[in-house]
Amino acid sequence: MLRLRVVLDTNVLVSGMAYPGSLPGRIVQLWHGGGLDVVLSQYILEEFARVLPHLSRIQLSPREVRDMTDSLMFLADIISPDAEQDTALRDPADQQVLAILQTSGADYLITGDKDLLALAATYPIVTPAIFLAKHG
């Protein structure tokens, strides 16, 4: 079976790490088990490192957060996205994430972000629940 190549938005990545039994957690487990190829960017890694320490569920020192972020660099395909702006995107801050999907040729962008999900008719953007229903 051909492995899927996916972009994990920061919200899925953080939720998957914080709540292993959740739907995002199942996706992260699929990735760590070798069932998915994940594409990330420096932007997502930086956002991950910025958000993770604010979760009360995860008690990590700044060094542990840095080490975890660094380890993701070895587990994922890290790209520098280069894509045109999509004017239909409601939140311009999400352009960085959409550009990863556009540049990488990934099969899906998995996210819980409503602004990105609004473009699901144009791009292969799905929630963790939809992804797992199709491929879990």
C-alpha positions as a printed NumPy array, in Angstrom:
array([[  0.   ,   0.   ,   0.   ],
       [  1.261,   3.455,  -0.922],
       [  1.997,   5.639,   2.115],
       [  0.199,   8.925,   2.213],
       [  2.117,  12.179,   2.364],
       [  0.396,  14.676,   4.655],
       [  0.908,  18.124,   6.121],
       [  0.035,  18.302,   9.802],
       [ -1.084,  21.749,  10.87 ],
       [  0.287,  22.927,  14.199],
       [ -3.042,  22.376,  15.962],
       [ -3.062,  18.701,  14.964],
       [  0.588,  18.225,  15.862],
       [  0.233,  19.833,  19.299],
       [ -3.061,  18.073,  20.077],
       [ -1.591,  14.783,  18.954],
       [  1.352,  15.148,  21.308],
       [ -0.739,  16.397,  24.251],
       [ -3.603,  13.92 ,  23.874],
       [ -2.332,  10.604,  22.466],
       [ -5.792,   9.015,  22.665],
       [ -7.428,  11.759,  20.602],
       [ -7.992,  11.711,  16.844],
       [ -4.895,  13.89 ,  16.282],
       [ -3.052,  11.534,  18.633],
       [ -3.992,   8.586,  16.44 ],
       [ -2.643,  10.432,  13.404],
       [  0.65 ,  11.187,  15.181],
       [  0.84 ,   7.492,  16.164],
       [  0.276,   6.486,  12.518],
       [  3.163,   8.759,  11.572],
       [  5.479,   7.46 ,  14.281],
       [  4.54 ,   3.907,  13.339],
       [  5.665,   4.528,   9.753],
       [  2.192,   4.698,   8.23 ],
       [  2.458,   8.302,   7.025],
       [  5.034,  10.606,   5.531],
       [  4.681,  14.016,   7.164],
       [  5.666,  17.331,   5.636],
       [  6.369,  20.318,   7.869],
       [  8.079,  23.671,   7.508],
       [ 10.195,  25.864,   9.717],
       [  7.073,  27.993,  10.254],
       [  5.141,  25.045,  11.736],
       [  8.12 ,  23.975,  13.845],
       [  8.476,  27.481,  15.262],
       [  4.751,  27.706,  15.969],
       [  4.868,  24.264,  17.614],
       [  7.748,  25.362,  19.858],
       [  5.89 ,  28.564,  20.738],
       [  2.546,  26.895,  21.558],
       [  3.696,  23.72 ,  23.321],
       [  4.982,  25.365,  26.53 ],
       [  1.58 ,  27.017,  27.085],
       [ -0.239,  23.711,  27.465],
       [ -0.742,  22.868,  31.103],
       [ -1.102,  19.179,  30.188],
       [  2.493,  19.041,  28.973],
       [  5.12 ,  20.099,  31.471],
       [  8.308,  20.522,  29.47 ],
       [ 11.324,  22.67 ,  30.102],
       [ 12.431,  25.045,  27.34 ],
       [ 15.245,  22.603,  26.545],
       [ 12.816,  19.668,  26.278],
       [ 10.593,  21.689,  23.939],
       [ 13.633,  22.519,  21.799],
       [ 14.724,  18.865,  21.78 ],
       [ 11.234,  17.717,  20.783],
       [ 11.083,  20.316,  18.019],
       [ 14.535,  19.299,  16.795],
       [ 13.511,  15.632,  16.737],
       [ 10.571,  16.501,  14.471],
       [ 13.07 ,  17.824,  11.955],
       [ 14.464,  14.297,  11.594],
       [ 11.078,  12.579,  11.443],
       [  9.43 ,  14.842,   8.886],
       [ 10.239,  16.165,   5.463],
       [ 10.987,  19.846,   6.112],
       [ 10.353,  22.108,   3.155],
       [ 10.559,  25.806,   2.419],
       [  7.213,  26.551,   0.82 ],
       [  7.015,  28.735,  -2.225],
       [  3.467,  29.29 ,  -3.416],
       [  1.32 ,  32.143,  -4.574],
       [ -1.072,  33.785,  -2.163],
       [ -4.609,  32.415,  -2.28 ],
       [ -6.913,  35.394,  -1.972],
       [ -9.793,  33.143,  -0.863],
       [ -7.978,  32.402,   2.399],
       [ -9.836,  34.245,   5.183],
       [ -6.867,  34.441,   7.57 ],
       [ -3.675,  35.608,   5.842],
       [ -1.624,  34.069,   8.675],
       [ -2.679,  30.639,   7.392],
       [ -1.013,  31.258,   4.026],
       [  2.211,  29.75 ,   5.373],
       [  0.436,  26.463,   6.092],
       [ -1.483,  26.392,   2.808],
       [  1.786,  27.047,   0.959],
       [  3.271,  23.871,   2.447],
       [  0.435,  21.858,   0.929],
       [  0.779,  23.625,  -2.419],
       [  4.565,  23.263,  -2.609],
       [  4.941,  19.748,  -1.212],
       [  2.413,  17.931,  -3.351],
       [  1.105,  16.263,  -0.176],
       [ -2.041,  14.185,  -0.402],
       [ -3.714,  16.076,   2.45 ],
       [ -3.442,  18.983,   4.838],
       [ -4.879,  17.792,   8.144],
       [ -6.132,  20.627,  10.311],
       [ -8.778,  21.798,  12.706],
       [ -8.47 ,  25.401,  11.506],
       [-11.852,  26.587,  10.208],
       [-10.291,  29.166,   7.897],
       [ -8.224,  26.503,   6.147],
       [-11.105,  24.014,   6.15 ],
       [-13.211,  26.612,   4.301],
       [-10.998,  25.884,   1.269],
       [-11.619,  22.115,   1.336],
       [-13.559,  22.285,  -1.935],
       [-10.443,  23.658,  -3.649],
       [ -7.648,  21.821,  -1.839],
       [ -7.319,  18.414,  -0.134],
       [ -7.824,  19.852,   3.344],
       [ -9.485,  17.618,   5.947],
       [-10.12 ,  17.371,   9.666],
       [ -8.488,  14.593,  11.666],
       [-11.88 ,  12.836,  11.851],
       [-12.374,  12.877,   8.083],
       [ -8.811,  11.72 ,   7.467],
       [ -9.154,   8.792,   9.866],
       [-12.563,   7.853,   8.464],
       [-10.944,   7.564,   5.028],
       [ -7.542,   6.166,   5.952],
       [ -7.464,   5.196,   9.629]])
